[in-house]
C-alpha positions as CSV (number, residue, x, y, z in Angstrom):
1,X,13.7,-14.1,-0.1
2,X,12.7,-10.3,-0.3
3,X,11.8,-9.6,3.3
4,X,15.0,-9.9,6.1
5,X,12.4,-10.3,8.9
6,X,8.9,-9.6,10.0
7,X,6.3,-8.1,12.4
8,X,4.2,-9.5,15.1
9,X,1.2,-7.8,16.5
10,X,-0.1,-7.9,19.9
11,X,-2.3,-6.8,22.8
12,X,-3.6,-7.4,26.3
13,X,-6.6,-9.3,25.8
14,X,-8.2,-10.3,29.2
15,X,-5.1,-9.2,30.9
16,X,-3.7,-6.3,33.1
17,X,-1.9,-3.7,30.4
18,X,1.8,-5.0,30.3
19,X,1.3,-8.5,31.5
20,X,1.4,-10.2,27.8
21,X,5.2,-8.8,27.9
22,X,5.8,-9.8,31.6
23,X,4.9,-12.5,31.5
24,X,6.7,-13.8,28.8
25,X,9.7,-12.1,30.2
26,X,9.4,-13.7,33.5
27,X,10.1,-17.4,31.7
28,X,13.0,-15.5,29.4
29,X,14.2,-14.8,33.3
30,X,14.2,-18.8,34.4
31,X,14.4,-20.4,31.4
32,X,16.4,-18.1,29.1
33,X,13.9,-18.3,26.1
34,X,10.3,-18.5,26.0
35,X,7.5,-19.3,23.0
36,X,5.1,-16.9,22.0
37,X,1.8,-18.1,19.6
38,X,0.6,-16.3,16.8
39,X,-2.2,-14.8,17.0
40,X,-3.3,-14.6,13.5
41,X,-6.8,-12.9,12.5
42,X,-9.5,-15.2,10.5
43,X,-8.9,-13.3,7.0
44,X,-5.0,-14.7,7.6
45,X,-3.1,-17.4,6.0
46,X,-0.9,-19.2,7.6
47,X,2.9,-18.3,5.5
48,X,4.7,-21.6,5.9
49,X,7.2,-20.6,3.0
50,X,8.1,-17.4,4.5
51,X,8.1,-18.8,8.0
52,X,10.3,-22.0,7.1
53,X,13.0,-19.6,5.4
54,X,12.7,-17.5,8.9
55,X,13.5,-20.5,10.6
56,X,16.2,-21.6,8.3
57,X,17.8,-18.6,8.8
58,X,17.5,-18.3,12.9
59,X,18.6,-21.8,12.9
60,X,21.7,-20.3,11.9
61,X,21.9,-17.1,14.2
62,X,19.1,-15.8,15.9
63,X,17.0,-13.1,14.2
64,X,15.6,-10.2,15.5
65,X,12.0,-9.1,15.0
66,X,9.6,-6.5,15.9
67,X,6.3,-6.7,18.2
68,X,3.9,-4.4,18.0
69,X,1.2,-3.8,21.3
70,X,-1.8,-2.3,19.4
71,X,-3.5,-1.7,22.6
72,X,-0.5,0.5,24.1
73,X,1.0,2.2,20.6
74,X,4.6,0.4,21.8
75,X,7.3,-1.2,20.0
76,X,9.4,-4.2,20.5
77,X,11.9,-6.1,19.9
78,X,12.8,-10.3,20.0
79,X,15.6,-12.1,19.2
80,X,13.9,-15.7,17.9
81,X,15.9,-18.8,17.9
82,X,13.1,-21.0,16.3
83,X,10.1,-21.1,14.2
84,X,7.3,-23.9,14.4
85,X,4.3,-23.4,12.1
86,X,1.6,-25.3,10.8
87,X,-0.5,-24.3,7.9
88,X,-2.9,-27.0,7.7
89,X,-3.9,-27.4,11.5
90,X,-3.3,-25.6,14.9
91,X,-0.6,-26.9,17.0
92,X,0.2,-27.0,21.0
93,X,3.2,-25.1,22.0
94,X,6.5,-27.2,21.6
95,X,7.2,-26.6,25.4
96,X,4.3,-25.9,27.5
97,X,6.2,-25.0,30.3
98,X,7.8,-22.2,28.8
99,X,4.7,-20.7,27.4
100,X,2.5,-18.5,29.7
101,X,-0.2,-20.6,31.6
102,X,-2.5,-18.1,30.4
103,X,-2.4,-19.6,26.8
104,X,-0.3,-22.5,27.4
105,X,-3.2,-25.3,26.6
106,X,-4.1,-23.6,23.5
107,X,-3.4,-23.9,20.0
108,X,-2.1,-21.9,17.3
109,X,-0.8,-22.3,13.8
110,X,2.6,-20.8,14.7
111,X,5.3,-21.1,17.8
112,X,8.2,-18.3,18.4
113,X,11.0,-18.9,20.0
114,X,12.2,-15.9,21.9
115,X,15.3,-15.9,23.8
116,X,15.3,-12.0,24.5
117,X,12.5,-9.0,24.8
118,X,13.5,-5.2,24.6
119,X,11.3,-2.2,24.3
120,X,12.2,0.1,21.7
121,X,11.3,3.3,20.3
122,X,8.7,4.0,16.9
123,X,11.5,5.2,15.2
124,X,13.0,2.3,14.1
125,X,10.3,1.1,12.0
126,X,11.2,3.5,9.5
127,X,14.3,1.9,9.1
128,X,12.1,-0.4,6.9
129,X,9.8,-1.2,4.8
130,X,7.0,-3.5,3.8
131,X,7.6,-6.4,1.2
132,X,4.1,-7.9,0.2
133,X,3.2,-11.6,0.3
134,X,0.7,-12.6,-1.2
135,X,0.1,-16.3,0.5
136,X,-1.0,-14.2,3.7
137,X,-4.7,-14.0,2.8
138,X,-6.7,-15.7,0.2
139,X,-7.1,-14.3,-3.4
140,X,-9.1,-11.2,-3.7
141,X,-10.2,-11.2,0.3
142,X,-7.2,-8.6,0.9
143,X,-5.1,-6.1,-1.0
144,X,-2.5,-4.5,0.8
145,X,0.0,-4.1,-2.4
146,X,-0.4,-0.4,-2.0
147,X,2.4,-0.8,0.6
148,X,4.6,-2.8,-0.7
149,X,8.1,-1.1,-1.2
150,X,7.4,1.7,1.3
151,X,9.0,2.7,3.9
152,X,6.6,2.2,7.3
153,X,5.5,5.6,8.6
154,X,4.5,4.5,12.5
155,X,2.9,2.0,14.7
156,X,-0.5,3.8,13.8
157,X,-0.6,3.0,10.4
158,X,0.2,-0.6,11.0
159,X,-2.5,-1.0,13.4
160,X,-5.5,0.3,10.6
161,X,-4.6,-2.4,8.5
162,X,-6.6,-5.7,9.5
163,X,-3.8,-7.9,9.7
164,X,-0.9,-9.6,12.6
165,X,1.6,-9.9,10.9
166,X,3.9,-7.5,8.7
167,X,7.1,-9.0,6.2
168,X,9.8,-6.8,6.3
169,X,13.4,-5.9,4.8
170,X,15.6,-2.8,5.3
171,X,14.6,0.5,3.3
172,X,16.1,2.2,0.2
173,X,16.4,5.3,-1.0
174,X,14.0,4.8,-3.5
175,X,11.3,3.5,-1.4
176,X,8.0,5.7,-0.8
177,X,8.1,7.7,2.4
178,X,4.1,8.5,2.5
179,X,1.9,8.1,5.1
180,X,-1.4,6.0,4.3
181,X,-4.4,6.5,5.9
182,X,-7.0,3.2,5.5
183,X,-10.3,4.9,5.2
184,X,-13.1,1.9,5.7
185,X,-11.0,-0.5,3.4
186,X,-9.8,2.5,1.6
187,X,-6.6,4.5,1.7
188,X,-5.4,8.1,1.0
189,X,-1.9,8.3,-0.8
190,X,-0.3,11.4,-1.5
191,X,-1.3,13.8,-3.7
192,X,-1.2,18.0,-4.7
193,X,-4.6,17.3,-5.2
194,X,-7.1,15.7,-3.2
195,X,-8.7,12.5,-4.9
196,X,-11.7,12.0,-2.6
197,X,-13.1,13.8,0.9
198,X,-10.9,13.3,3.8
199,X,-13.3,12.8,6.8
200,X,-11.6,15.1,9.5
201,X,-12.7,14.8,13.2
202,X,-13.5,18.4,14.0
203,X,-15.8,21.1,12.8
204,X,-13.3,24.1,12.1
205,X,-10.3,25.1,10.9
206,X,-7.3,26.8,12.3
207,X,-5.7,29.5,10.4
208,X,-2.2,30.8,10.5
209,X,-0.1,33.0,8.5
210,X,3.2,35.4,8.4
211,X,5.1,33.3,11.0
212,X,8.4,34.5,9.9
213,X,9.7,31.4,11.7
214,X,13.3,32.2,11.0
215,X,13.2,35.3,13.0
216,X,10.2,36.1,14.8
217,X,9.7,36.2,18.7
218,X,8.4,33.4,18.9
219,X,10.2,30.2,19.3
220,X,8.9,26.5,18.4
221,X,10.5,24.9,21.5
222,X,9.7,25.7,25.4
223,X,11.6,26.6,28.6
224,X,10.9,27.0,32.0
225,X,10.2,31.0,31.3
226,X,9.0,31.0,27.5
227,X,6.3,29.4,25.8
228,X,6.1,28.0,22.2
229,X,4.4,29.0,19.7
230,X,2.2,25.8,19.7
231,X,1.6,26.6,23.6
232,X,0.0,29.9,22.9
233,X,-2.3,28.4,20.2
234,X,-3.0,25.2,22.0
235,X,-3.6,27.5,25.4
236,X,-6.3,29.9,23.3
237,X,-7.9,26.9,22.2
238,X,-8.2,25.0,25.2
239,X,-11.6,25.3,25.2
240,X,-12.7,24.2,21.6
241,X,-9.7,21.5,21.0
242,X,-11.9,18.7,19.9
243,X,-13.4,21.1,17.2
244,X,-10.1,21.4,15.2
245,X,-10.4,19.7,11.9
246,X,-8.1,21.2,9.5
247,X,-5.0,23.2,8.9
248,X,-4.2,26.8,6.7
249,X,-1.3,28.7,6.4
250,X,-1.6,31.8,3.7
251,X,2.5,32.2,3.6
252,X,5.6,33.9,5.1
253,X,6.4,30.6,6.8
254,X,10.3,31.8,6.8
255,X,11.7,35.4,6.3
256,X,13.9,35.1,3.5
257,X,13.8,31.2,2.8
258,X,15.7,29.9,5.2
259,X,16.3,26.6,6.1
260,X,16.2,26.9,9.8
261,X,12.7,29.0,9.6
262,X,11.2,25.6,7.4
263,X,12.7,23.3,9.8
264,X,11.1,25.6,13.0
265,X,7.9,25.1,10.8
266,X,8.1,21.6,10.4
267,X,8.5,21.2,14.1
268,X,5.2,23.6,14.5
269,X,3.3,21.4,12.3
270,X,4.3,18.5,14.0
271,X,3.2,19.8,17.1
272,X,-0.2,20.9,16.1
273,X,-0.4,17.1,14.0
274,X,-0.1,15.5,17.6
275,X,-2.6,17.4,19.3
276,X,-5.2,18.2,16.7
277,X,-4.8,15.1,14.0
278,X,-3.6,16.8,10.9
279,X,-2.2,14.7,8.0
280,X,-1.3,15.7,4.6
281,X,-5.4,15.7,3.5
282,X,-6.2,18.4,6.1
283,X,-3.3,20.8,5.7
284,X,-3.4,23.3,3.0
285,X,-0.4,25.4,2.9
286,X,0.8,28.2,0.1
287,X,3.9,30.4,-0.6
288,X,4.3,33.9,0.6
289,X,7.3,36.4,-0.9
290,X,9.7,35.8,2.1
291,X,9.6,31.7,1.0
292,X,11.4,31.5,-2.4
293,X,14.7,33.4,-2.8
294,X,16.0,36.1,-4.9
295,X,17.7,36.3,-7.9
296,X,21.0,38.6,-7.2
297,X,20.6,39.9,-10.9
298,X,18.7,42.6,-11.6
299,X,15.5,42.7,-14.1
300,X,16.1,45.1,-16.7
301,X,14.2,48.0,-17.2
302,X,12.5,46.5,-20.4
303,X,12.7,42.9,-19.3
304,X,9.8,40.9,-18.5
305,X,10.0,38.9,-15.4
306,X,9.8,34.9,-16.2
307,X,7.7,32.1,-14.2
308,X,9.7,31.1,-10.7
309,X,12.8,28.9,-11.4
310,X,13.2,25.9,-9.5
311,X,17.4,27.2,-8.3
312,X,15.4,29.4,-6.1
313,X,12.6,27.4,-4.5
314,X,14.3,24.3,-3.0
315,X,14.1,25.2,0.3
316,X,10.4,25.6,0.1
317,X,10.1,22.3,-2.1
318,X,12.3,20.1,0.5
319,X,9.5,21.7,3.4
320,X,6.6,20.9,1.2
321,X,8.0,17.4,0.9
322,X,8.1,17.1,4.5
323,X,4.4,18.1,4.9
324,X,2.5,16.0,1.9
325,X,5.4,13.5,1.1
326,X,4.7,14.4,-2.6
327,X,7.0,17.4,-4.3
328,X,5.3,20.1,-5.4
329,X,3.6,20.9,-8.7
330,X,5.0,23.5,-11.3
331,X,2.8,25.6,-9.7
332,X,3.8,25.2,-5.9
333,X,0.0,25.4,-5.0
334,X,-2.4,22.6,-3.8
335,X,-5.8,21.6,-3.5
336,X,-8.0,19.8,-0.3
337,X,-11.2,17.8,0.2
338,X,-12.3,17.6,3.6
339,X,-15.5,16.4,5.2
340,X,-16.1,18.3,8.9
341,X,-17.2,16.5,11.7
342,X,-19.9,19.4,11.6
343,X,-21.3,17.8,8.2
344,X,-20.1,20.9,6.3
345,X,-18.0,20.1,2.8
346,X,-15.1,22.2,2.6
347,X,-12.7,22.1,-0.7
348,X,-9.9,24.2,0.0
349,X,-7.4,25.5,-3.1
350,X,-4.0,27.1,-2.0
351,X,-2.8,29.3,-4.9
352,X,0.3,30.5,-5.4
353,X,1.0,34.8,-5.9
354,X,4.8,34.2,-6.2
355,X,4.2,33.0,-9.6
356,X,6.6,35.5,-10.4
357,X,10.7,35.2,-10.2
358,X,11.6,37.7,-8.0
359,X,15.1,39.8,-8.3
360,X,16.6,42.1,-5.8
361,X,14.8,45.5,-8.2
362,X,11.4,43.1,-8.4
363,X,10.8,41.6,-5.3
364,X,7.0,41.0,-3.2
365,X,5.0,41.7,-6.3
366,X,1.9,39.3,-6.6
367,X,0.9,37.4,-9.6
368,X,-0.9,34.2,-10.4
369,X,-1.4,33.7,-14.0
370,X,-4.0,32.1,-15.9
371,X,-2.4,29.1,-16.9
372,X,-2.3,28.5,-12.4
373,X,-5.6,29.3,-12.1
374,X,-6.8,26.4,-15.2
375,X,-4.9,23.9,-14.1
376,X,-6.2,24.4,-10.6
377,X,-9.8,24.2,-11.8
378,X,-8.6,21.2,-13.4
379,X,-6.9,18.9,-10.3
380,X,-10.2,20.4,-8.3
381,X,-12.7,18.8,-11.1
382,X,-14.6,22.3,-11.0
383,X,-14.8,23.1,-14.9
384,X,-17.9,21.0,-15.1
385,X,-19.2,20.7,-11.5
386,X,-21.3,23.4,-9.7
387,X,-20.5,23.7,-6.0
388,X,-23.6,22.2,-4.9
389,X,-23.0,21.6,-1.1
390,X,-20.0,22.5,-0.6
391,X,-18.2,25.4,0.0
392,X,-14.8,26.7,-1.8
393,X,-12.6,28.3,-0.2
394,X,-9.2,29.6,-2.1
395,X,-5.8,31.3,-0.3
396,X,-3.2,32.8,-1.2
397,X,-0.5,35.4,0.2
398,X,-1.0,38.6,-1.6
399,X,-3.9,40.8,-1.3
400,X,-7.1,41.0,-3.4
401,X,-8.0,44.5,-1.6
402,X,-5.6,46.8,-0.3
403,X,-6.0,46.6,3.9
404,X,-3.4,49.7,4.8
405,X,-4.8,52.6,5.6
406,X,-2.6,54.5,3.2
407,X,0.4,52.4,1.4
408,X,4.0,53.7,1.7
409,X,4.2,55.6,-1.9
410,X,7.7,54.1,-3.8
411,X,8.1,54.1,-7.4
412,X,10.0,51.5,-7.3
413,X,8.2,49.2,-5.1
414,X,4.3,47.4,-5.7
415,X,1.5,48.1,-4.0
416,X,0.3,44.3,-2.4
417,X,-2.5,43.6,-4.5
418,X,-1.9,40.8,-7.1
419,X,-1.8,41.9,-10.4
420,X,-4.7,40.2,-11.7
421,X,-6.8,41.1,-9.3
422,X,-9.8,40.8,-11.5
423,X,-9.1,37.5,-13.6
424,X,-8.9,36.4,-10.3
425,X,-12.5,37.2,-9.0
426,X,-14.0,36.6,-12.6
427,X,-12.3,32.7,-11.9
428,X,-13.9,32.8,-8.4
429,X,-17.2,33.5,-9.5
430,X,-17.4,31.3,-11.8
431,X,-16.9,28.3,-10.2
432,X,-18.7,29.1,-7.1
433,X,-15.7,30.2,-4.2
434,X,-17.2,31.8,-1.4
435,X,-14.2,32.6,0.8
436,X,-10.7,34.0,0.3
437,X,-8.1,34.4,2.3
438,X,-5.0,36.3,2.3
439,X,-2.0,37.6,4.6
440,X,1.0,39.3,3.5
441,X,0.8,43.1,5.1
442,X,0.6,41.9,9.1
443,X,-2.9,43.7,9.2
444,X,-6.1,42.4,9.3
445,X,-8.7,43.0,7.1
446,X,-12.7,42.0,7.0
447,X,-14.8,42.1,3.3
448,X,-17.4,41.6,0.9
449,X,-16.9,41.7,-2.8
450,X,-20.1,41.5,-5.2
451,X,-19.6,40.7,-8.5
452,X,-21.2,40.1,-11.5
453,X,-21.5,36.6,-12.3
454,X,-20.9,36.8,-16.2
455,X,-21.5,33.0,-17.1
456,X,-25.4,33.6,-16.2
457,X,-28.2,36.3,-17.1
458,X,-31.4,35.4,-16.3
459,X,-34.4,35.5,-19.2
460,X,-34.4,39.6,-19.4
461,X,-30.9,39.4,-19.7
462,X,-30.0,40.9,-16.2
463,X,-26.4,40.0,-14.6
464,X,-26.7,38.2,-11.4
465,X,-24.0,39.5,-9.1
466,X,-22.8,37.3,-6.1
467,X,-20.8,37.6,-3.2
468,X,-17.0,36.5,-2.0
469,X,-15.7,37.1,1.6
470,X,-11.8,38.3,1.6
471,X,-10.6,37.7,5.2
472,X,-6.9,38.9,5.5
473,X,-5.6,37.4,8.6
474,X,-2.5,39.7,9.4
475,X,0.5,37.8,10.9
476,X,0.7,35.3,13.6
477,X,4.4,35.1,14.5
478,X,5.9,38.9,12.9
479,X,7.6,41.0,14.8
480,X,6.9,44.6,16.0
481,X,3.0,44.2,15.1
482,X,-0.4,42.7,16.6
483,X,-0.3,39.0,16.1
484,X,-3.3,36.6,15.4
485,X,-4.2,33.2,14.6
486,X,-7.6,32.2,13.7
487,X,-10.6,29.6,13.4
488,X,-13.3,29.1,11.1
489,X,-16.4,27.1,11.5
490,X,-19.7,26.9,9.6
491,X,-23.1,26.8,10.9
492,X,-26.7,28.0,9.3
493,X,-24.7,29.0,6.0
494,X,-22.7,31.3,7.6
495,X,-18.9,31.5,8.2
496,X,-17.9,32.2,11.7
497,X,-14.2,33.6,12.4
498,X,-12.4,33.8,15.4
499,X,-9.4,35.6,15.8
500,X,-7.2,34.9,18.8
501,X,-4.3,38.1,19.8
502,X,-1.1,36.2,21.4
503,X,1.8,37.9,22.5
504,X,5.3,36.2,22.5
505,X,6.9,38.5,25.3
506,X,3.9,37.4,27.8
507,X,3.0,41.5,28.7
508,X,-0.5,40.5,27.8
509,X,-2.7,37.4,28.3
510,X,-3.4,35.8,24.8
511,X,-7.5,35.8,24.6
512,X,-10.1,35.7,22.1
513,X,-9.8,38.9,20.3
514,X,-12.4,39.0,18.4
515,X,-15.5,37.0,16.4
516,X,-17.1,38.0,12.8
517,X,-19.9,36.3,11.3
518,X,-20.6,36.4,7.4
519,X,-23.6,34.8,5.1
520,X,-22.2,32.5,2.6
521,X,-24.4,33.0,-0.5
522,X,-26.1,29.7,-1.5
């Protein structure tokens, strides 16, 4: 057989919480072993194959197998001595005096004969995965394939499916590590690109960039002096947590691509996924210069720097992974489709200005290229569809505008624009972005760019120009500078950002700092 052992799924139906595991464990107590019915669901088959060749092998040793209260989010473990099942007819419990009297008269299609009960923690689950069997519902009424051969992310995405019981074996290497996310008999699997709209639960989206994780003043974890980085963002947004739908980060996560500062940034996001239900649909995330690493040559003084090479982006790729469960594109950018709670349609593109290898003579220059920006219109499906309804929004690290109020002058350094600047805006137009947003110089910046719109003239051949916001955010975690975080939210076709000042050494309270409202052109 495929599976090594399997999952049974619970909960306190009319019951105190707890008592369907104390009670059982008071008869483990007097009688050393106790029998627990299966449950099963109407759309269920009863497995009397896989079940027998259970039994077969408990007869043998006992076997140990997991319980899942759906109710509580808590895991379990039994050690079962026996198996009875039926598949053609329900059938009393072998010993009615070791079953609770709760249940003890009924009948069910399958008996378990547990000899020991043990709480354990989530993680364990993920030292397996799911093998599919197929005489567990009728043909066609179910598909759960999708996860077969992957490992099992958590108890939450067991409980989505509509189902009691789970087949199991130990997990590989090669298995999938993905989350799935059942969306009304749907699922989302991973992807650089979004497939279909994920429907988030808030309204807005929160906005970080520059943390600088590897060395910045703030830290990821708390004390009984310091707060985290996640406590001054989830303190400014006390008030409006509900309303948090999405996830954006415009670069610098590290300083100079360090491990440490992606692993500090995986903890982050982990954080903020807990508290504000982020998963891999809802979090766009791009490159900034301080996340790929340097070549130690030189570039010549008549050699053309080449496309990023992968020697110098692992770090980055292995943190990417860890956010999407997908590697990145050749690319390193991404795309999202997310439905707001607000009824606002939001797709999200994450480009990335580091297009560019960078060498210790060439380093922070910006650069996106057109073959990025097609094969972004692409994975979007925007070449042939008009944003009707929706509203774009595109990020990236470098600057579209300068925001200093003078830049340091250095022959041999670039300014922080991106180098095409205007292929950029020509693409934006085009296919309808209203929004861009930008970090990279730790200072904030506030725009409107008009542009003509060359793919239309009207019938006396006049231009129509439109309009793009460029919001730079400035930095949330740098050090030595004003450090923000923001939200956006839509309302009456207009964009509404908040930005929120946090200071990591506590010499100021972190408050709203301040709110800007621009039209979004229809």
């Amino acid at each position: 057989m495929d599976f090594k052992t399997l999952i049974l799924r619970f909960r306190d139906l009319d019951i105190a919480e707890n008592e369907t595991i104390k009670r059982h464990q008071s008869i483990i107590d007097e009688k050393d072993y106790v029998w627990w019915a299966w449950w099963k669901k109407g759309n269920e088959k009863t497995p009397q194959d896989e079940f027998g060749a259970l039994n077969t092998q408990a007869d043998n040793s006992p076997i140990e197998v997991f319980l899942v209260d759906s109710g509580q989010r808590k895991l379990y473990k039994a050690l079962c001595a026996q198996i009875k099942a039926n598949k053609n007819k329900k059938i009393e419990s072998p010993e009615k005096d070791a079953t609770p009297d709760y249940y003890r008269n009924s009948t069910y299609h399958a008996w378990f004969k547990f000899t020991s009960i043990t709480e354990c923690v989530e993680d364990e689950l993920r030292n397996y995965s799911y093998v599919n069997v197929d005489s567990l519902f009728s043909e066609g009424e179910v598909n759960y394939t999708c996860f077969d051969n992957k490992q099992i992310y958590s108890i939450k995405e067991l409980i989505q499916q509509e189902r009691t019981v789970w087949f199991v074996r130990e997990s590989k290497d090669t298995d999938s590590q993905n989350e799935i996310v059942l969306l009304n008999s749907d699922y989302v699997q991973p992807n650089n690109f979004s497939k279909k709209y994920f429907q988030s639960h808030g309204s807005s989206l929160l906005w970080l960039s520059d943390l600088h994780l590897a060395d910045s003043d703030f830290s990821v974890d708390n004390d009984e002096t310091t707060k985290s980085l996640f406590e001054h963002i989830q303190g400014c947004l006390s008030n409006v947590q509900d309303e948090i739908g999405g996830l954006i980060i415009t670069g610098d996560i590290t300083s100079t691509a360090e491990k440490n500062g992606f692993e500090k940034a995986t903890k982050l996001i982990d954080d903020l996924s807990r508290n504000y239900v982020f998963t891999n649909e809802n979090i766009a995330i791009c490159p900034g210069n301080h996340d790929f690493k340097f070549s130690q040559k030189d570039l010549d003084v008549d050699e053309k720097p080449k496309a990023v090479s992968k020697l110098y982006t692992k770090a980055y790729s292995n943190f990417y992974k860890s956010v999407y469960n997908i590697s990145p594109n050749e690319y390193y950018c991404c795309g999202k489709k997310i439905l707001l709670s607000s009824g606002h349609v939001v797709e999200i593109v994450a480009l990335n200005s580091l297009y560019l290898q960078q060498h210790q003579n060439f380093n922070g220059h910006g650069y996106l290229s057109e073959k990025q920006l097609n094969f972004v219109a692409t994975e979007m499906g925007w070449n042939n569809k008009k944003a009707r309804n929706v509203i774009r929004i595109v990020m990236m690290h470098h600057h579209y505008l300068p925001v200093c109020y003078t830049e340091a002058i250095d022959v041999k350094r670039a300014s922080s624009v991106v180098y095409d600047a205007d292929r950029l805006m020509n693409w934006m137009i085009k296919h309808d972005v209203k929004v861009l947003l930008h970090g990279h110089k730790h200072k904030s910046i506030v725009a409107q760019v008009t542009y003509p719109d060359t793919s239309f003239s009207n019938e006396n051949n006049e231009t129509q120009m439109k309009k793009i916001s460029v919001i730079g955010m400035g930095g949330t975690g740098c050090k030595h500078t004003q450090n923000l975080f923001g939200t956006l939210g839509f309302d009456d076709n207009k964009l509404y950002i908040k930005f929120y000042q946090i200071y990591s050494d506590e010499s100021s309270e972190d408050s709203e700092y301040q709110t800007i409202v621009l039209p979004l052109e229809r």
